Amino acid sequence: AASRLWLSGLCFLFQILNILLFAVFVRYSPESSLGRCPPALNCSRRQQDSAFQQPRFQDVRIQILLSFGLLVVFLSRYGPGSVAISFLIIAFAIQWAVLIQGIFHFFLSGKIYVGAQSMVSADFCTTAVLISIGAVLGRVNSVQMLLLALMEVTLCSLNEYILLSLMGVSDSGGSLTIHTFGAYFGLMVSRVLYQPHKDKRKREEQQDTGHQTDVFAVVGTIYLWIFWPSFTSSTTVYDNAENWAVLNTYFSLVASTVATFILSPVLYEKSTPRMVQIQDATLAGLAVMGMPGEMLVTPFGALIAGFLAGLIFPLGFRFFTPILHSRLKIQDTCGVHNTHGLPGILGALLGTLLTLLATADTYGDRLELVFPLVAQGSWTVTYQALMQFSALLLTLLFATLGGFLTGVVLKIKVLRCSPDAQYTENAVFWEV
């Protein structure tokens, strides 16, 4: 009863806070229609808030709700609660992200102006939160997840603002701001919350995944294939760049899936990969395209990147994950290190390399769209590449420090259940 009241009270408090802040600060953007953007506003992120933006906005919504909702069902014991809490986290995080990101990007004359593009940016930040939750799934209660979302959205928005606005980094699909940040933030929270007497039993419980896992994974994988290319290109508001991002993402998808069928029979006893493994390989191929998706000028480059990401995923589960458990005391429930963290780093490194190759001959007019400071002559490609690489280091620093701070807060005694009560935590909130 106390746990239910904690969750109810916190939801009430946060929602009232959001309503009051929206009433004071948030307004619909008068610049939503093309051609009505005053010089005082930075409209580069919102100038496409027109009708053509709405289909991509819908694709992002479907991607987050269905793909990530079905992704967390693979633990049969925690499945119902995991899906329900995903809806709660999404509903809260989007509101909070609109406020926090609005302060950084869309604040003018004491107001936050929102449109379709600012909502997509909020969805991106929410995705990072869902990735982090995958690292601690089944080991934290609903109140802790809600507080995790509150803190991570704030830090994720700050990291994004520093990278994209202050440092001029190109990361339209979120290799750094979504995948890398979300993965290592969640892993650090998991490390701080590590409790040997509970985690041993948790690992035993989580091995019971059940046959339904593959059924949900099939549907989730289908939605990943259909909608993630739109997700990757949703902040790429220029037609040519959008086409590159979409096509490169699809090429990466197919290559990472084939790579899974190559390595899984070698690394595991079963000859055919499970559907969950194919889904994870799909995620790895998508994460690696976040930064270089709009930079790759040849299709075979996307195939190589996806193939490498598809190889990293099974190798990571076979060799890196046991090290995380035994040496670093990190329990990664959904394997976000292999499906988001390592591919995100690979995508950032590939994006840095491609930045060095960016010239007017290879990019044409698109150089000004992808690297405006380079096209204007303010920066050299070497300096831009240095910024891209520095962004990786800064993101890892922000994610680990932010995850550590969040883990310390979530470890406060009043927020935790006793070791025995934690096993029935799902039964408190959901029918299982």
Coordinates of C-alpha atoms in Angstrom, one line a residue:
A1 CA 0.0 0.0 0.0
A2 CA 2.8 2.4 0.8
S3 CA 4.5 1.7 -2.5
R4 CA 1.3 2.4 -4.4
L5 CA 0.7 5.7 -2.5
W6 CA 4.3 6.7 -3.2
L7 CA 3.8 6.3 -6.9
S8 CA 0.4 7.9 -6.9
G9 CA 1.6 10.9 -4.9
L10 CA 4.7 11.4 -7.1
C11 CA 2.7 11.2 -10.3
F12 CA 0.2 13.8 -8.9
L13 CA 3.0 16.1 -7.8
F14 CA 4.9 15.9 -11.1
Q15 CA 1.8 16.3 -13.3
I16 CA 0.6 19.4 -11.4
L17 CA 4.1 20.8 -11.7
N18 CA 4.1 20.3 -15.4
I19 CA 0.7 21.8 -15.8
L20 CA 1.7 25.0 -13.9
L21 CA 5.0 25.3 -15.8
F22 CA 3.2 24.8 -19.2
A23 CA 0.6 27.4 -18.2
V24 CA 3.3 30.0 -17.4
F25 CA 5.9 29.3 -20.1
V26 CA 4.7 27.1 -23.0
R27 CA 3.0 28.4 -26.1
Y28 CA 2.5 27.1 -29.6
S29 CA 5.1 28.4 -32.0
P30 CA 3.9 31.3 -34.3
E31 CA 6.7 30.3 -36.7
S32 CA 5.1 26.9 -37.4
S33 CA 4.2 28.0 -40.9
L34 CA 7.0 28.6 -43.4
G35 CA 8.1 32.1 -44.0
R36 CA 7.1 33.5 -40.6
C37 CA 10.3 33.2 -38.7
P38 CA 11.6 36.5 -37.2
P39 CA 15.4 36.9 -37.2
A40 CA 15.5 36.9 -33.4
L41 CA 14.5 33.2 -33.3
N42 CA 16.7 30.3 -34.2
C43 CA 14.4 28.6 -36.6
S44 CA 16.8 26.1 -38.0
R45 CA 15.3 23.4 -35.9
R46 CA 11.7 24.5 -36.4
Q47 CA 11.4 25.8 -39.9
Q48 CA 9.9 22.5 -41.1
D49 CA 7.0 22.5 -38.6
S50 CA 4.7 22.2 -41.6
A51 CA 2.3 19.5 -42.8
F52 CA 5.1 17.4 -44.3
Q53 CA 6.6 17.0 -40.8
Q54 CA 3.5 15.3 -39.3
P55 CA 4.1 11.9 -40.9
R56 CA 7.6 11.7 -39.5
F57 CA 6.3 12.9 -36.1
Q58 CA 3.8 10.0 -36.2
D59 CA 6.5 7.5 -37.2
V60 CA 8.5 8.6 -34.2
R61 CA 5.5 8.1 -31.8
I62 CA 4.8 4.7 -33.2
Q63 CA 8.5 3.8 -32.9
I64 CA 8.8 4.7 -29.3
L65 CA 5.4 3.3 -28.1
L66 CA 5.4 0.0 -30.0
S67 CA 9.0 -0.9 -30.6
F68 CA 10.3 0.0 -27.2
G69 CA 7.1 -1.1 -25.5
L70 CA 7.4 -4.6 -27.0
L71 CA 11.1 -4.7 -26.4
V72 CA 10.7 -4.8 -22.6
V73 CA 8.3 -7.7 -22.6
F74 CA 11.0 -10.3 -22.9
L75 CA 11.1 -11.0 -19.2
S76 CA 8.0 -13.0 -18.5
R77 CA 7.9 -12.2 -14.8
Y78 CA 8.2 -8.4 -15.3
G79 CA 6.6 -8.1 -18.7
P80 CA 3.2 -6.6 -17.8
G81 CA 4.7 -4.1 -15.4
S82 CA 7.5 -3.2 -17.8
V83 CA 5.1 -2.2 -20.5
A84 CA 2.9 -0.3 -18.2
I85 CA 5.8 1.6 -16.6
S86 CA 7.1 2.4 -20.1
F87 CA 3.8 4.2 -20.9
L88 CA 4.1 6.1 -17.6
I89 CA 7.8 7.1 -18.3
I90 CA 7.0 8.2 -21.9
A91 CA 4.0 10.2 -20.7
F92 CA 6.0 12.1 -18.1
A93 CA 9.4 12.3 -19.9
I94 CA 7.9 14.0 -23.0
Q95 CA 6.3 16.8 -20.9
W96 CA 9.5 17.3 -18.9
A97 CA 11.7 17.2 -22.0
V98 CA 9.5 19.9 -23.7
L99 CA 10.1 22.2 -20.8
I100 CA 13.9 21.5 -20.3
Q101 CA 14.8 21.4 -24.0
G102 CA 12.6 24.5 -24.5
I103 CA 14.7 26.5 -22.0
F104 CA 17.8 25.6 -24.0
H105 CA 16.6 25.8 -27.6
F106 CA 13.2 27.5 -27.9
F107 CA 13.2 30.1 -25.2
L108 CA 12.3 33.7 -26.3
S109 CA 11.0 36.6 -24.3
G110 CA 10.2 34.5 -21.3
K111 CA 8.2 31.9 -23.3
I112 CA 8.9 28.4 -24.7
Y113 CA 7.5 28.0 -28.2
V114 CA 6.7 24.4 -29.3
G115 CA 5.9 22.8 -32.5
A116 CA 6.2 19.4 -34.2
Q117 CA 10.0 19.6 -34.3
S118 CA 10.3 20.4 -30.6
M119 CA 8.1 17.4 -29.9
V120 CA 10.3 15.1 -31.9
S121 CA 13.3 16.4 -29.9
A122 CA 11.4 15.5 -26.7
D123 CA 10.8 12.1 -28.1
F124 CA 14.5 11.6 -28.8
C125 CA 15.3 12.5 -25.1
T126 CA 12.6 10.1 -24.0
T127 CA 14.2 7.3 -26.1
A128 CA 17.4 7.8 -24.1
V129 CA 15.5 7.3 -20.9
L130 CA 13.9 4.1 -22.2
I131 CA 17.3 2.8 -23.1
S132 CA 18.6 3.5 -19.6
I133 CA 15.7 1.7 -18.1
G134 CA 16.6 -1.4 -20.0
A135 CA 19.8 -1.6 -18.0
V136 CA 18.0 -1.7 -14.6
L137 CA 14.7 -3.4 -15.7
G138 CA 13.4 -5.7 -13.0
R139 CA 15.7 -4.3 -10.3
V140 CA 14.1 -0.9 -9.5
N141 CA 10.5 0.0 -8.6
S142 CA 8.2 2.4 -10.4
V143 CA 9.0 5.3 -8.1
Q144 CA 12.7 4.9 -8.8
M145 CA 12.1 4.8 -12.5
L146 CA 10.1 8.0 -12.4
L147 CA 12.8 9.8 -10.5
L148 CA 15.4 8.3 -13.0
A149 CA 13.4 9.9 -15.9
L150 CA 13.2 13.2 -14.1
M151 CA 17.0 13.4 -13.6
E152 CA 18.0 11.9 -17.0
V153 CA 15.8 14.1 -19.1
T154 CA 17.5 17.1 -17.5
L155 CA 21.0 15.9 -18.0
C156 CA 20.3 14.5 -21.5
S157 CA 18.9 17.9 -22.6
L158 CA 21.9 19.7 -21.2
N159 CA 24.3 17.3 -23.0
E160 CA 22.4 17.7 -26.2
Y161 CA 22.5 21.5 -26.0
I162 CA 26.2 21.6 -25.4
L163 CA 26.9 19.2 -28.3
L164 CA 24.6 20.5 -30.9
S165 CA 24.3 24.2 -30.1
L166 CA 27.6 25.2 -28.4
M167 CA 30.0 22.7 -30.0
G168 CA 28.4 22.6 -33.5
V169 CA 28.4 18.8 -33.5
S170 CA 26.5 16.9 -36.2
D171 CA 24.5 14.1 -34.7
S172 CA 21.0 14.1 -36.2
G173 CA 20.2 10.5 -35.5
G174 CA 21.5 10.4 -32.0
S175 CA 24.4 8.0 -31.9
L176 CA 25.8 10.2 -29.0
T177 CA 22.8 12.0 -27.6
I178 CA 20.5 9.0 -27.6
H179 CA 22.2 5.7 -27.8
T180 CA 25.6 6.3 -26.1
F181 CA 24.2 8.6 -23.4
G182 CA 21.2 6.4 -22.6
A183 CA 23.3 3.2 -22.5
Y184 CA 26.1 4.4 -20.2
F185 CA 23.8 6.5 -18.0
G186 CA 21.8 3.3 -17.3
L187 CA 24.8 1.1 -16.8
M188 CA 26.2 3.5 -14.2
V189 CA 22.9 3.6 -12.4
S190 CA 23.0 -0.2 -12.4
R191 CA 26.5 -0.3 -11.0
V192 CA 25.6 2.1 -8.1
L193 CA 22.4 0.0 -7.3
Y194 CA 24.3 -3.3 -7.3
Q195 CA 23.5 -5.5 -4.4
P196 CA 25.0 -9.0 -4.5
H197 CA 22.4 -10.8 -2.4
K198 CA 19.6 -9.6 -4.7
D199 CA 21.2 -9.5 -8.1
K200 CA 22.1 -13.3 -8.0
R201 CA 18.4 -14.2 -7.5
K202 CA 17.4 -11.6 -10.1
R203 CA 19.6 -13.2 -12.7
E204 CA 18.0 -16.5 -12.0
E205 CA 14.5 -15.1 -12.3
Q206 CA 15.3 -13.2 -15.5
Q207 CA 16.4 -16.3 -17.2
D208 CA 12.7 -17.4 -17.3
T209 CA 11.7 -15.6 -20.5
G210 CA 9.0 -17.9 -21.8
H211 CA 7.9 -18.7 -25.3
Q212 CA 5.8 -15.4 -25.6
T213 CA 9.1 -13.6 -25.8
D214 CA 9.7 -14.5 -29.4
V215 CA 6.2 -13.6 -30.4
F216 CA 6.5 -10.1 -29.0
A217 CA 10.1 -9.8 -30.4
V218 CA 8.8 -10.6 -33.9
V219 CA 6.3 -7.7 -33.8
G220 CA 8.8 -5.4 -32.2
T221 CA 11.4 -6.2 -34.8
I222 CA 9.0 -5.5 -37.6
Y223 CA 8.2 -2.1 -36.2
L224 CA 11.9 -1.3 -35.8
W225 CA 12.5 -2.1 -39.5
I226 CA 9.5 -0.1 -40.7
F227 CA 9.8 3.1 -38.6
W228 CA 13.3 3.6 -37.4
P229 CA 14.6 5.1 -40.6
S230 CA 12.0 7.8 -40.2
F231 CA 13.1 8.1 -36.6
T232 CA 16.8 8.6 -37.6
S233 CA 16.0 11.2 -40.2
S234 CA 13.3 13.1 -38.3
T235 CA 15.6 15.9 -37.3
T236 CA 17.2 16.0 -40.8
V237 CA 14.9 18.6 -42.2
Y238 CA 16.4 18.9 -45.7
D239 CA 15.2 16.6 -48.5
N240 CA 18.5 15.4 -49.8
A241 CA 20.0 14.8 -46.3
E242 CA 16.8 13.0 -45.3
N243 CA 17.1 10.6 -48.2
W244 CA 20.7 9.8 -47.3
A245 CA 19.8 9.1 -43.7
V246 CA 16.9 6.9 -44.5
L247 CA 18.7 4.8 -47.2
N248 CA 21.9 4.5 -45.1
T249 CA 19.8 3.3 -42.2
Y250 CA 18.1 0.6 -44.2
F251 CA 21.5 -0.6 -45.6
S252 CA 22.9 -0.8 -42.1
L253 CA 19.8 -2.7 -41.0
V254 CA 20.2 -5.5 -43.6
A255 CA 23.9 -5.8 -43.0
S256 CA 23.7 -6.1 -39.2
T257 CA 21.0 -8.7 -39.5
V258 CA 23.1 -10.9 -41.8
A259 CA 26.0 -10.5 -39.5
T260 CA 23.9 -12.0 -36.6
F261 CA 23.2 -15.1 -38.7
I262 CA 27.0 -15.4 -39.3
L263 CA 28.2 -15.3 -35.7
S264 CA 25.3 -16.6 -33.6
P265 CA 25.7 -20.3 -34.8
V266 CA 29.4 -20.1 -34.1
L267 CA 29.1 -18.6 -30.6
Y268 CA 26.0 -20.5 -29.3
E269 CA 24.9 -24.1 -29.4
K270 CA 21.7 -23.5 -31.2
S271 CA 22.1 -23.2 -35.0
T272 CA 19.6 -20.5 -35.6
P273 CA 19.4 -17.1 -33.7
R274 CA 16.4 -16.4 -31.6
M275 CA 14.1 -13.6 -32.7
V276 CA 15.2 -11.6 -29.7
Q277 CA 18.8 -11.7 -31.0
I278 CA 17.7 -10.5 -34.4
Q279 CA 15.9 -7.7 -32.8
D280 CA 18.9 -6.7 -30.8
A281 CA 21.1 -6.9 -34.0
T282 CA 18.6 -4.6 -35.6
L283 CA 19.0 -2.1 -32.8
A284 CA 22.7 -2.2 -33.1
G285 CA 22.6 -1.5 -36.8
L286 CA 20.3 1.4 -36.2
A287 CA 22.4 2.9 -33.4
V288 CA 25.6 3.0 -35.5
M289 CA 23.8 5.1 -38.1
G290 CA 22.8 7.9 -35.8
M291 CA 25.7 10.2 -36.5
P292 CA 27.1 9.0 -39.9
G293 CA 23.7 8.4 -41.5
E294 CA 23.6 11.8 -43.2
M295 CA 27.4 11.8 -43.9
L296 CA 27.9 8.5 -45.8
V297 CA 28.0 9.3 -49.5
T298 CA 28.1 5.7 -50.7
P299 CA 25.8 2.8 -49.9
F300 CA 28.6 0.3 -49.3
G301 CA 29.8 2.5 -46.4
A302 CA 26.5 1.9 -44.6
L303 CA 26.7 -1.8 -45.3
I304 CA 30.1 -1.9 -43.7
A305 CA 29.0 0.0 -40.7
G306 CA 25.9 -2.1 -40.2
F307 CA 28.0 -5.3 -40.6
L308 CA 30.5 -4.2 -38.0
A309 CA 27.7 -3.3 -35.6
G310 CA 26.0 -6.7 -36.2
L311 CA 29.3 -8.4 -35.3
I312 CA 29.8 -6.4 -32.2
F313 CA 26.4 -7.3 -30.8
P314 CA 26.8 -11.1 -30.5
L315 CA 30.5 -10.8 -29.5
G316 CA 29.5 -8.4 -26.8
F317 CA 26.9 -10.7 -25.4
R318 CA 29.3 -13.6 -25.5
F319 CA 32.4 -12.0 -24.0
F320 CA 31.7 -8.4 -22.7
T321 CA 28.5 -9.0 -20.7
P322 CA 30.1 -11.7 -18.4
I323 CA 32.9 -9.2 -17.7
L324 CA 30.4 -6.5 -16.8
H325 CA 28.8 -8.9 -14.3
S326 CA 31.8 -10.5 -12.8
R327 CA 34.4 -7.8 -12.9
L328 CA 32.5 -4.5 -12.9
K329 CA 29.5 -5.6 -10.9
I330 CA 27.1 -4.2 -13.6
Q331 CA 23.9 -6.2 -14.3
D332 CA 22.7 -5.2 -17.8
T333 CA 19.2 -6.6 -18.0
C334 CA 18.4 -5.8 -21.6
G335 CA 21.9 -5.8 -22.9
V336 CA 21.9 -2.1 -23.7
H337 CA 25.8 -2.0 -23.7
N338 CA 25.9 -4.2 -26.7
T339 CA 22.8 -3.0 -28.6
H340 CA 23.2 0.8 -27.9
G341 CA 26.4 1.7 -26.1
L342 CA 29.1 0.0 -28.3
P343 CA 27.3 0.7 -31.6
G344 CA 26.8 4.3 -30.5
I345 CA 30.5 4.7 -29.9
L346 CA 31.3 3.0 -33.2
G347 CA 28.9 5.4 -35.0
A348 CA 30.6 8.4 -33.3
L349 CA 34.0 7.2 -34.4
L350 CA 32.8 6.6 -37.9
G351 CA 31.2 10.0 -38.0
T352 CA 34.5 11.6 -36.9
L353 CA 36.3 9.8 -39.7
L354 CA 33.8 10.9 -42.3
T355 CA 34.0 14.5 -41.1
L356 CA 37.7 14.5 -42.1
L357 CA 36.6 13.4 -45.6
A358 CA 33.9 16.1 -45.9
T359 CA 34.6 18.3 -48.9
A360 CA 32.6 20.4 -51.3
D361 CA 33.3 17.9 -54.1
T362 CA 31.8 15.0 -52.2
Y363 CA 28.9 16.8 -50.4
G364 CA 28.1 19.5 -52.9
D365 CA 25.5 21.9 -51.6
R366 CA 24.8 19.6 -48.7
L367 CA 28.1 20.5 -47.0
E368 CA 26.4 23.7 -45.8
L369 CA 23.5 21.7 -44.4
V370 CA 25.5 19.1 -42.5
F371 CA 28.6 21.2 -41.5
P372 CA 27.6 24.8 -41.9
L373 CA 30.7 26.2 -40.1
V374 CA 33.0 24.2 -42.4
A375 CA 31.1 25.4 -45.5
Q376 CA 31.3 29.0 -44.3
G377 CA 35.1 28.7 -43.7
S378 CA 34.8 29.4 -40.0
W379 CA 36.1 25.9 -39.2
T380 CA 38.4 23.5 -40.9
V381 CA 37.3 19.8 -41.4
T382 CA 40.1 18.9 -38.9
Y383 CA 38.7 21.1 -36.2
Q384 CA 35.1 19.9 -36.9
A385 CA 36.4 16.3 -36.6
L386 CA 38.0 17.2 -33.3
M387 CA 34.7 18.6 -32.1
Q388 CA 32.9 15.4 -33.1
F389 CA 35.4 13.2 -31.2
S390 CA 35.4 15.5 -28.2
A391 CA 31.6 15.2 -28.1
L392 CA 32.0 11.4 -27.6
L393 CA 34.3 11.9 -24.6
L394 CA 32.0 14.6 -23.2
T395 CA 28.9 12.4 -23.6
L396 CA 30.6 9.5 -21.8
L397 CA 31.6 11.8 -19.0
F398 CA 28.1 13.3 -18.7
A399 CA 26.5 9.9 -18.8
T400 CA 28.7 8.3 -16.2
L401 CA 28.6 11.2 -13.8
G402 CA 24.9 11.7 -14.3
G403 CA 24.2 8.0 -13.9
F404 CA 26.3 7.9 -10.7
L405 CA 24.5 10.8 -9.2
T406 CA 21.1 9.4 -10.1
G407 CA 22.0 6.0 -8.7
V408 CA 23.0 7.6 -5.4
V409 CA 19.6 9.3 -5.2
L410 CA 17.7 6.1 -6.1
K411 CA 19.7 4.2 -3.5
I412 CA 18.2 6.3 -0.7
K413 CA 16.6 3.9 1.8
V414 CA 13.1 5.4 1.7
L415 CA 12.9 4.7 -2.1
R416 CA 14.2 1.1 -1.9
C417 CA 12.2 -2.0 -1.0
S418 CA 13.6 -4.6 1.3
P419 CA 15.4 -7.5 -0.4
D420 CA 12.3 -9.8 0.1
A421 CA 9.7 -7.2 -0.8
Q422 CA 11.6 -6.3 -4.0
Y423 CA 10.8 -9.8 -5.4
T424 CA 7.0 -9.1 -5.2
E425 CA 7.3 -5.5 -6.4
N426 CA 5.5 -6.2 -9.6
A427 CA 2.7 -7.9 -7.8
V428 CA 2.1 -4.7 -5.8
F429 CA 1.4 -2.7 -8.9
W430 CA 0.4 -5.1 -11.6
E431 CA -1.3 -8.5 -12.1
V432 CA 1.3 -11.1 -12.9

